PDB file of C-alpha atoms and ligand atoms in Angstrom:
ATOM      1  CA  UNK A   1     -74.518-165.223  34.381  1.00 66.00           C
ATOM      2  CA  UNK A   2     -72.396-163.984  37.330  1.00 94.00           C
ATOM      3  CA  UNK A   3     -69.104-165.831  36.187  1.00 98.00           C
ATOM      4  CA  UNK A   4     -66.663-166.303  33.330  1.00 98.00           C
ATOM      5  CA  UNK A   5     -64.259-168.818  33.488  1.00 98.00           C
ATOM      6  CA  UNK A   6     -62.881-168.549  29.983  1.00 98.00           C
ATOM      7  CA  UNK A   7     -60.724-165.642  29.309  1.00 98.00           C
ATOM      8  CA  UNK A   8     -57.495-164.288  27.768  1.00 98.00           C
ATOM      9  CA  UNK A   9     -54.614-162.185  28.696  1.00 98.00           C
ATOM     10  CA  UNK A  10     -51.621-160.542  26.993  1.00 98.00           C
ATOM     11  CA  UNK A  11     -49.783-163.701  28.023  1.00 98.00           C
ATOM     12  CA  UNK A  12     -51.507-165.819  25.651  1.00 98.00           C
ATOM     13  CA  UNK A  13     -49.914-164.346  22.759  1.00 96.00           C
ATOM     14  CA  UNK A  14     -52.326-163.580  20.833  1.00 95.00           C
ATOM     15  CA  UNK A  15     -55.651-161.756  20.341  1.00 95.00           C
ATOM     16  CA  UNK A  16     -54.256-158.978  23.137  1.00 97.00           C
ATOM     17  CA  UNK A  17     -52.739-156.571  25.134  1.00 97.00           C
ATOM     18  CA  UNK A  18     -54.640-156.785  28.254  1.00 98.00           C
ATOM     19  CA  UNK A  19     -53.839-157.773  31.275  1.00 98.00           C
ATOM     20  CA  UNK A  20     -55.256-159.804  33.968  1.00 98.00           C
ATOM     21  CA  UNK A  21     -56.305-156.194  35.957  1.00 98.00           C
ATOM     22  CA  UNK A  22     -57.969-155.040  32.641  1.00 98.00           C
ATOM     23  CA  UNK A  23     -60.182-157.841  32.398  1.00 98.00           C
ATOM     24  CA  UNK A  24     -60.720-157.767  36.230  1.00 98.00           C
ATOM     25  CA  UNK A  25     -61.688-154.355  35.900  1.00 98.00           C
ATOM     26  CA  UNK A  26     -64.262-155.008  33.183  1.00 98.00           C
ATOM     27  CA  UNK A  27     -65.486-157.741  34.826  1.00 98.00           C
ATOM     28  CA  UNK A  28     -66.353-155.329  37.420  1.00 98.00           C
ATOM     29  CA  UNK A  29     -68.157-152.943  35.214  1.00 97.00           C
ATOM     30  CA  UNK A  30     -70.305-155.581  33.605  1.00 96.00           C
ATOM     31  CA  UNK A  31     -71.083-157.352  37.350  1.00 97.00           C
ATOM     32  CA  UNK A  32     -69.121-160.540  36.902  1.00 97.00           C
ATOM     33  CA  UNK A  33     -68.780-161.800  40.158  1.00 97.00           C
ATOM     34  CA  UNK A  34     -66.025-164.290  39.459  1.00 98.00           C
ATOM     35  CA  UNK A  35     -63.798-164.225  36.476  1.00 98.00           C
ATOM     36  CA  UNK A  36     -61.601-167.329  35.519  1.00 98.00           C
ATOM     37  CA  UNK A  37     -58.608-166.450  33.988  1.00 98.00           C
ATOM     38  CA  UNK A  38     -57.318-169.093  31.650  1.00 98.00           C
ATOM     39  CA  UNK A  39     -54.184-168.134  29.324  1.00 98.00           C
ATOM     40  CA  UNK A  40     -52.973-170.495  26.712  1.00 98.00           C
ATOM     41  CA  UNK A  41     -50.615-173.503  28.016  1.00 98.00           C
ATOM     42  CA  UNK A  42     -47.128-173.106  26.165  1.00 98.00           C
ATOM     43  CA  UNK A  43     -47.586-175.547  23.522  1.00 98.00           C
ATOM     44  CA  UNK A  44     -49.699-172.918  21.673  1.00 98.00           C
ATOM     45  CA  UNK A  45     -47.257-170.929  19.857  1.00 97.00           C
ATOM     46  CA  UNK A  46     -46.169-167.264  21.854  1.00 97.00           C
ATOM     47  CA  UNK A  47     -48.223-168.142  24.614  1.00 98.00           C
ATOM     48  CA  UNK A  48     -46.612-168.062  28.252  1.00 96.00           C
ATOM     49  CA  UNK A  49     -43.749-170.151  29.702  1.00 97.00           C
ATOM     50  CA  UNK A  50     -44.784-172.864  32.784  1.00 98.00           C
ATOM     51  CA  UNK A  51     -43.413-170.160  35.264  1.00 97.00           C
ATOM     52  CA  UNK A  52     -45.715-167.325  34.227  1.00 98.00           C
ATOM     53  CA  UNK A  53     -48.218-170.507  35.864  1.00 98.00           C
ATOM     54  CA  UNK A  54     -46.150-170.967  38.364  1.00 98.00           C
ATOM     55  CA  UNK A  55     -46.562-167.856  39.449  1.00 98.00           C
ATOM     56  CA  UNK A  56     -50.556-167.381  39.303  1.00 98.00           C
ATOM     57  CA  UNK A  57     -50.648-168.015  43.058  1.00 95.00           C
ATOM     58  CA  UNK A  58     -48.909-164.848  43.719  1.00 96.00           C
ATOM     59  CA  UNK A  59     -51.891-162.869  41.203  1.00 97.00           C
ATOM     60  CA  UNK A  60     -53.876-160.681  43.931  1.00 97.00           C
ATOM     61  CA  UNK A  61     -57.094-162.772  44.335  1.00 97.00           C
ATOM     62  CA  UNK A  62     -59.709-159.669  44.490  1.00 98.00           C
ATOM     63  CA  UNK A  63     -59.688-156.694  42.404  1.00 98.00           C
ATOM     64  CA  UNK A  64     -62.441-153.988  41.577  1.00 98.00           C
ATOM     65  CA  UNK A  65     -64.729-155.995  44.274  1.00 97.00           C
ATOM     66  CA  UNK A  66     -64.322-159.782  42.112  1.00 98.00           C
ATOM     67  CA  UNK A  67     -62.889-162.597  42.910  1.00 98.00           C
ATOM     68  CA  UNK A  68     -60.362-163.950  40.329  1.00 98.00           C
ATOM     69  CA  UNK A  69     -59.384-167.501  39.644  1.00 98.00           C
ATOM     70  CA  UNK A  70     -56.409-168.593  37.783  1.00 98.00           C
ATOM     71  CA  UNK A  71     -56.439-171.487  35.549  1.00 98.00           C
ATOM     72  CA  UNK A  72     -55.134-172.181  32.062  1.00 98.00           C
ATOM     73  CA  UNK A  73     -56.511-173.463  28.602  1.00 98.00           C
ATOM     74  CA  UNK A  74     -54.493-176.873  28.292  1.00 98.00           C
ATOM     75  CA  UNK A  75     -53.601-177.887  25.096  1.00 98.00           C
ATOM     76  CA  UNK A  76     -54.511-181.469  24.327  1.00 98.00           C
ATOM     77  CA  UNK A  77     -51.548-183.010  22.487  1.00 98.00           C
ATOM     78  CA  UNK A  78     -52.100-186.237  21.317  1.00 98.00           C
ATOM     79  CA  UNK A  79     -54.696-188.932  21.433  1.00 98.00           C
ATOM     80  CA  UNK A  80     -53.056-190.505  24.622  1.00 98.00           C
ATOM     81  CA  UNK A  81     -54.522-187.401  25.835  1.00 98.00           C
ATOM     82  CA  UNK A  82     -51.543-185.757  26.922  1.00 98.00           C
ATOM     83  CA  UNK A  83     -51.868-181.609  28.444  1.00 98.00           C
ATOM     84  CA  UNK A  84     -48.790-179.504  28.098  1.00 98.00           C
ATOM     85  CA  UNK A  85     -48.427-178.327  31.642  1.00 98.00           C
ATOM     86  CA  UNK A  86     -46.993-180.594  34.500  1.00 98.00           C
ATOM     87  CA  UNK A  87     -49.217-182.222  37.246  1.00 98.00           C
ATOM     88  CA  UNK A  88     -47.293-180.051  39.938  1.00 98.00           C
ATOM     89  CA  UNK A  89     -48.003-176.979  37.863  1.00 98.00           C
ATOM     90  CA  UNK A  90     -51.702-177.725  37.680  1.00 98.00           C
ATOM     91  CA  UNK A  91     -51.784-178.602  41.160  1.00 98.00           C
ATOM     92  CA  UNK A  92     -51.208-174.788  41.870  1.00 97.00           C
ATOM     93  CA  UNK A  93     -54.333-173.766  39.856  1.00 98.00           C
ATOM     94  CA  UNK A  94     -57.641-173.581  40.584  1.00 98.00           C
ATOM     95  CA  UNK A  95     -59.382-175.118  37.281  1.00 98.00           C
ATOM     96  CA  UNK A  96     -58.311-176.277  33.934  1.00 98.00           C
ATOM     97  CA  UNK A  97     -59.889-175.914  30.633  1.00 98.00           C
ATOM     98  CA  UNK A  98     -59.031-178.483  27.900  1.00 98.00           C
ATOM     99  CA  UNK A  99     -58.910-178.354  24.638  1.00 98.00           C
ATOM    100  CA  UNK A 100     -58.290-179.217  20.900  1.00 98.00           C
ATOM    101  CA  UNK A 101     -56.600-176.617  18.533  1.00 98.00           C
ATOM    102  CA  UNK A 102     -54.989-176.788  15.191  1.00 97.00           C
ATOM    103  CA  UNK A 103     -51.939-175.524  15.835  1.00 96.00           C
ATOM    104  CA  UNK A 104     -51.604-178.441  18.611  1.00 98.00           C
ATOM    105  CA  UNK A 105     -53.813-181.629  17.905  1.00 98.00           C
ATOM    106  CA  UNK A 106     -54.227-183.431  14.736  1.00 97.00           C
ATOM    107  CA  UNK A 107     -57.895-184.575  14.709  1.00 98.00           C
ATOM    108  CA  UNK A 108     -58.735-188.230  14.006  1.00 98.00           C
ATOM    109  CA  UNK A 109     -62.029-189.946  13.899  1.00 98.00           C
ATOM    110  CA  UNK A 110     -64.390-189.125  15.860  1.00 98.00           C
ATOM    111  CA  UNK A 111     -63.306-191.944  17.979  1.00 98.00           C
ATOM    112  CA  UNK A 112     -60.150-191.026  18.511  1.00 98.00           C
ATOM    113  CA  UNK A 113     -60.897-187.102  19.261  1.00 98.00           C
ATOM    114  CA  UNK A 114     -63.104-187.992  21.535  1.00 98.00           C
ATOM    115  CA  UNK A 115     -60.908-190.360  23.679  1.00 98.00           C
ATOM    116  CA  UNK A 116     -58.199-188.164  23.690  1.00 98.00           C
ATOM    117  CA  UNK A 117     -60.664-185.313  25.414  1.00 98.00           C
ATOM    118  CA  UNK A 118     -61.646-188.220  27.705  1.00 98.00           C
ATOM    119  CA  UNK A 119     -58.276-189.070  28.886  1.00 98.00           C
ATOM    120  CA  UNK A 120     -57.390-185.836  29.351  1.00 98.00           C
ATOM    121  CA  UNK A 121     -60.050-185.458  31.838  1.00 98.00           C
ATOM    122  CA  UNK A 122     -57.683-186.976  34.051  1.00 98.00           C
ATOM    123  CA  UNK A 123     -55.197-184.188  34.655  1.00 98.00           C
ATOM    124  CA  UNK A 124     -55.253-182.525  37.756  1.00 98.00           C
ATOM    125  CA  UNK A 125     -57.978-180.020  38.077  1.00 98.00           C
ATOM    126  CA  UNK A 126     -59.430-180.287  35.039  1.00 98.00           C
ATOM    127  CA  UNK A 127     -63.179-178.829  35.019  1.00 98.00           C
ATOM    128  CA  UNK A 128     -64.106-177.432  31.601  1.00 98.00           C
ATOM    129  CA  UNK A 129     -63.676-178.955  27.996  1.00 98.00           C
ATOM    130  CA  UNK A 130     -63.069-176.153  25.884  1.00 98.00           C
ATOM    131  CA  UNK A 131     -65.475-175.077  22.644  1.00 98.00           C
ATOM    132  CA  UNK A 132     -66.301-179.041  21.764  1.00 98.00           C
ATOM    133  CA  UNK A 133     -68.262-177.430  18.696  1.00 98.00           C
ATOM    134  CA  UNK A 134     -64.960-177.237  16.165  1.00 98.00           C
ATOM    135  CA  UNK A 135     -66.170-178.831  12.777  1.00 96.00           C
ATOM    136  CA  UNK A 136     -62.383-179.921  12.390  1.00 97.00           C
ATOM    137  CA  UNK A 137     -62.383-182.433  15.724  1.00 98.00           C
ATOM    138  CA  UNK A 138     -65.522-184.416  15.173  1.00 98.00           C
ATOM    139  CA  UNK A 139     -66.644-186.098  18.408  1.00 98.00           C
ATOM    140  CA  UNK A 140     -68.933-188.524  19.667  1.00 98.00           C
ATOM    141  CA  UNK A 141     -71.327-186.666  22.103  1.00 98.00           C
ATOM    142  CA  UNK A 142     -73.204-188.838  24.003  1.00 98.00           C
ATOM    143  CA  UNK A 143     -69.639-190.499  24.697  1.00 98.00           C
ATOM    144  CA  UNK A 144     -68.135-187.183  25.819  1.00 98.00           C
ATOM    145  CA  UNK A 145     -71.028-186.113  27.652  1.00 98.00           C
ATOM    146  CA  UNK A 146     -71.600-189.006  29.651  1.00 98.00           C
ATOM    147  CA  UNK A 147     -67.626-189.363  30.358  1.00 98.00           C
ATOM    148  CA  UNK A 148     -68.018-185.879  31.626  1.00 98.00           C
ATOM    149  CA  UNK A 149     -71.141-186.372  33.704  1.00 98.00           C
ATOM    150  CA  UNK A 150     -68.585-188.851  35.334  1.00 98.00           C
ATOM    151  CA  UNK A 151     -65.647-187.511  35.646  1.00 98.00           C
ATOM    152  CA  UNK A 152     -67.233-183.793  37.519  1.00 98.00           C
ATOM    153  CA  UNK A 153     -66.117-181.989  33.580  1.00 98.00           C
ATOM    154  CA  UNK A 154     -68.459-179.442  32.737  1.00 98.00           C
ATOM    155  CA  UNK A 155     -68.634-179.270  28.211  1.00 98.00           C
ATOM    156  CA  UNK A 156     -68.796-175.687  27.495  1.00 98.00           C
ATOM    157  CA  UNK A 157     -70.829-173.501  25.321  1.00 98.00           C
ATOM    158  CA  UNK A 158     -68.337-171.245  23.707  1.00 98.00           C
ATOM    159  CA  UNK A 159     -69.728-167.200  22.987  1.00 98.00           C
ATOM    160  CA  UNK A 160     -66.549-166.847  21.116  1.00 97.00           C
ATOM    161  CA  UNK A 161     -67.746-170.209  18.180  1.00 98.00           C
ATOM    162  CA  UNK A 162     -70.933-168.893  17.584  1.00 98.00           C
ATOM    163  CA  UNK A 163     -70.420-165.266  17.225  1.00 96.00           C
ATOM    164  CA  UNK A 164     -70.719-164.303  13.591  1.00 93.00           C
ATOM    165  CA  UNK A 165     -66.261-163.462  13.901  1.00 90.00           C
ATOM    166  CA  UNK A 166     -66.168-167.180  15.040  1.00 92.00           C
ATOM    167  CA  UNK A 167     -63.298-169.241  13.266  1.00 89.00           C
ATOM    168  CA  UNK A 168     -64.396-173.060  14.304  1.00 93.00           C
ATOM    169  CA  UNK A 169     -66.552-173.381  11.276  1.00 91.00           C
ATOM    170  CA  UNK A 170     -70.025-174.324  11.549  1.00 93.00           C
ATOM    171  CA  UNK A 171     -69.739-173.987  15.440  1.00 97.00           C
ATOM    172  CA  UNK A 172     -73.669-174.021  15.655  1.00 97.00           C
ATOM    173  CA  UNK A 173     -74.505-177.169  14.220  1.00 97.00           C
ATOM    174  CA  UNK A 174     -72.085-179.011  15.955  1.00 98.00           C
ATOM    175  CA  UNK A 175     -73.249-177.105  20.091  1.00 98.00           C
ATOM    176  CA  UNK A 176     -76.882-177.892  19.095  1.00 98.00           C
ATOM    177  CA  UNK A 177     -75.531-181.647  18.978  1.00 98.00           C
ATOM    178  CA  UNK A 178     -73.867-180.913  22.046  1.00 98.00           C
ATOM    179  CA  UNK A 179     -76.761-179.311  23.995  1.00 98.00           C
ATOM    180  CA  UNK A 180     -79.145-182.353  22.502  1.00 98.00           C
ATOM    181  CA  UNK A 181     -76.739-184.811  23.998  1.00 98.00           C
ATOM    182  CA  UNK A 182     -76.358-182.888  26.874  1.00 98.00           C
ATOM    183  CA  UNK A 183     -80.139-182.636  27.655  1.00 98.00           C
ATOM    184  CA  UNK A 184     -80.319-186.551  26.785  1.00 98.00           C
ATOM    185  CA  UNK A 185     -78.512-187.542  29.315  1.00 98.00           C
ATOM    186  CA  UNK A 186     -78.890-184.591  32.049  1.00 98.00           C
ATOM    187  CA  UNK A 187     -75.120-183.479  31.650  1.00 98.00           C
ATOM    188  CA  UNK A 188     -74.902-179.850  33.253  1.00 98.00           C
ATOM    189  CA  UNK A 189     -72.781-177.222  30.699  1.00 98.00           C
ATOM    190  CA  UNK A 190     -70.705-173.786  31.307  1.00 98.00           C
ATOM    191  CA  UNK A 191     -70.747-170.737  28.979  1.00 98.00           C
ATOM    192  CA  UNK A 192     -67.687-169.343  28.527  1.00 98.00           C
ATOM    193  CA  UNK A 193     -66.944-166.114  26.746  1.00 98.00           C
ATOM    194  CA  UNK A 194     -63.416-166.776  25.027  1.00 98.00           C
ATOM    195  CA  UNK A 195     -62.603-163.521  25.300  1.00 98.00           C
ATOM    196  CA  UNK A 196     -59.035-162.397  23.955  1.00 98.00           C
ATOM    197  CA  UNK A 197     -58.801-159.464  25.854  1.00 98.00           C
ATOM    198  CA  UNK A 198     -61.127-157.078  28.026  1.00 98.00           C
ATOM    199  CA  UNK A 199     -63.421-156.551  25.334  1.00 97.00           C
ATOM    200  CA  UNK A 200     -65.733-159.820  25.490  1.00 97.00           C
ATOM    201  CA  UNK A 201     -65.763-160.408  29.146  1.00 98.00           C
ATOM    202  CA  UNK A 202     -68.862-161.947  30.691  1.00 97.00           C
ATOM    203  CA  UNK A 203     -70.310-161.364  26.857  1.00 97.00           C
ATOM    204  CA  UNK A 204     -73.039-164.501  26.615  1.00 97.00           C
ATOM    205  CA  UNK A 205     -75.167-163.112  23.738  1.00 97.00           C
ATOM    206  CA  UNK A 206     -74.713-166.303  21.571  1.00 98.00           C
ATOM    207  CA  UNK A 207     -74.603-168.621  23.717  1.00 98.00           C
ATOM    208  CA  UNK A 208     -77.936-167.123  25.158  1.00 97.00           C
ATOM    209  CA  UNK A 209     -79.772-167.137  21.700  1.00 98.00           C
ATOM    210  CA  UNK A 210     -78.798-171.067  20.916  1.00 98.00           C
ATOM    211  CA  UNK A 211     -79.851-171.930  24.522  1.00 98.00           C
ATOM    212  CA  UNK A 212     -83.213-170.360  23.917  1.00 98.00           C
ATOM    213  CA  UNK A 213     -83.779-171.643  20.499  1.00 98.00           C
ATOM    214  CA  UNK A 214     -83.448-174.878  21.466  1.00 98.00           C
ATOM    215  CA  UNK A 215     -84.954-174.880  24.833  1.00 98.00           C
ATOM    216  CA  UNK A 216     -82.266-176.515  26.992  1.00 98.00           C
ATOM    217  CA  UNK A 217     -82.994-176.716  30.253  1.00 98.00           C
ATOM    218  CA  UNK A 218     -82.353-174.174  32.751  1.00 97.00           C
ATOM    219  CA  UNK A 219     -81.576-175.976  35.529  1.00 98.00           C
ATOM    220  CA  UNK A 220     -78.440-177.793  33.178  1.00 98.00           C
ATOM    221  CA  UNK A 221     -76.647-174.539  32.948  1.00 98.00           C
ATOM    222  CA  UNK A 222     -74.106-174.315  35.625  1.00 97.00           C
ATOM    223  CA  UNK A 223     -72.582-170.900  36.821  1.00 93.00           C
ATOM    224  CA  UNK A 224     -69.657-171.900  39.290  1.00 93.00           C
ATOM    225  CA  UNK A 225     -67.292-174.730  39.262  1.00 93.00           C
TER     226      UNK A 225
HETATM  227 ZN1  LIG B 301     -59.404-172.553  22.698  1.00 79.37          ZN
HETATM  228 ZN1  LIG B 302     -59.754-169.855  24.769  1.00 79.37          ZN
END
């Protein structure tokens, strides 16, 4: 994998103190050729206002030899599938990642979870559903897939879930789901990394060993949006 399109900065308030040129710089040293940054949206508690956002389009687009894109991990909010950044805002960015979080979305059936990831789909530029492997959000994954497949969303495979520090329960049983649905009904997936910080840039090592063990096909792994 040449890209990473699911990273964190100091301005997501949490996890780190690194900053965009840290992770660019790592990126570098571990031959990511494209590295997505994509800070928490400002309904997750200490992460960055709208204008930090705002202001992506003013980040220096190539450092250390890669090419940076700027994008932002939308909170979902409700099951109307509501993001907590503006249209205009995400107009200005290159991708969006959504997804559900505690501190943010209160699950509901599986139904409802999954409709709300559905509808959310809808906001500008959004190209990635975020880590849709949390035991606490069950979801229907032939529906999500399939709404994906349609809507140009790729599911991602999240490093972050299934390595042994991961903190969305058990992650594994619910991405094997994911990947079976996903090979069911030939819906390409991302890997993202997760990373808080420098540290886990680019890092695919889980996500590697579940795609082996259960053979998913190559050719449904994307690397660039
Ligand atoms: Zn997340
Ligand atoms: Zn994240």
């Amino acid at each position: 994998m040449y890209t990473d399109y699911h990273t964190h900065t100091i301005a997501s308030g949490h996890g780190t103190r690194d900053t965009i040129d840290r992770l660019a710089r790592a990126a570098a040293a571990k031959g990511i050729q494209i590295l997505g940054i994509s800070d928490h949206a400002p309904a997750m508690p200490g992460a960055a206002s709208i204008s930090y956002f705002r202001n992506l389009r003013y980040s220096a687009r190539e450092r250390y030899g890669v090419r940076l894109c700027f994008g932002a991990e939308l909170n979902v909010l409700d099951f109307s599938g509501k993001v907590d950044l503006p249209e205009d805002i995400l107009r200005t960015l290159d991708y969006a990642v959504i997804s559900l979080h505690p501190q943010c979305f209160r699950s509901g059936t599986a139904e409802q979870n999954t409709t709300a990831l559905i509808r959310a789909m809808a906001a500008p530029h959004v190209r990635i559903i975020g880590h849709p492997d949390d035991e606490k959000y069950p979801l229907d994954y032939d529906v999500l897939v399939m709404a994906a497949k349609k809507a140009g969303v790729l599911p991602e495979l999240n490093n972050s879930s299934l390595s042994p520090h991961g903190y969305r329960g058990d992650s594994r049983r619910y991405d094997i789901l994911l990947l079976e649905a996903c090979a069911r009904h030939n819906v390409p997936i991302i890997l993202g990394s997760d990373s808080h910080g420098a540290k886990h840039v680019g890092d695919f090592t889980w996500c590697r060993r579940l795609l082996e063990e259960t053979a998913f096909p190559a050719e449904l792994v994307r690397d660039i949006l």
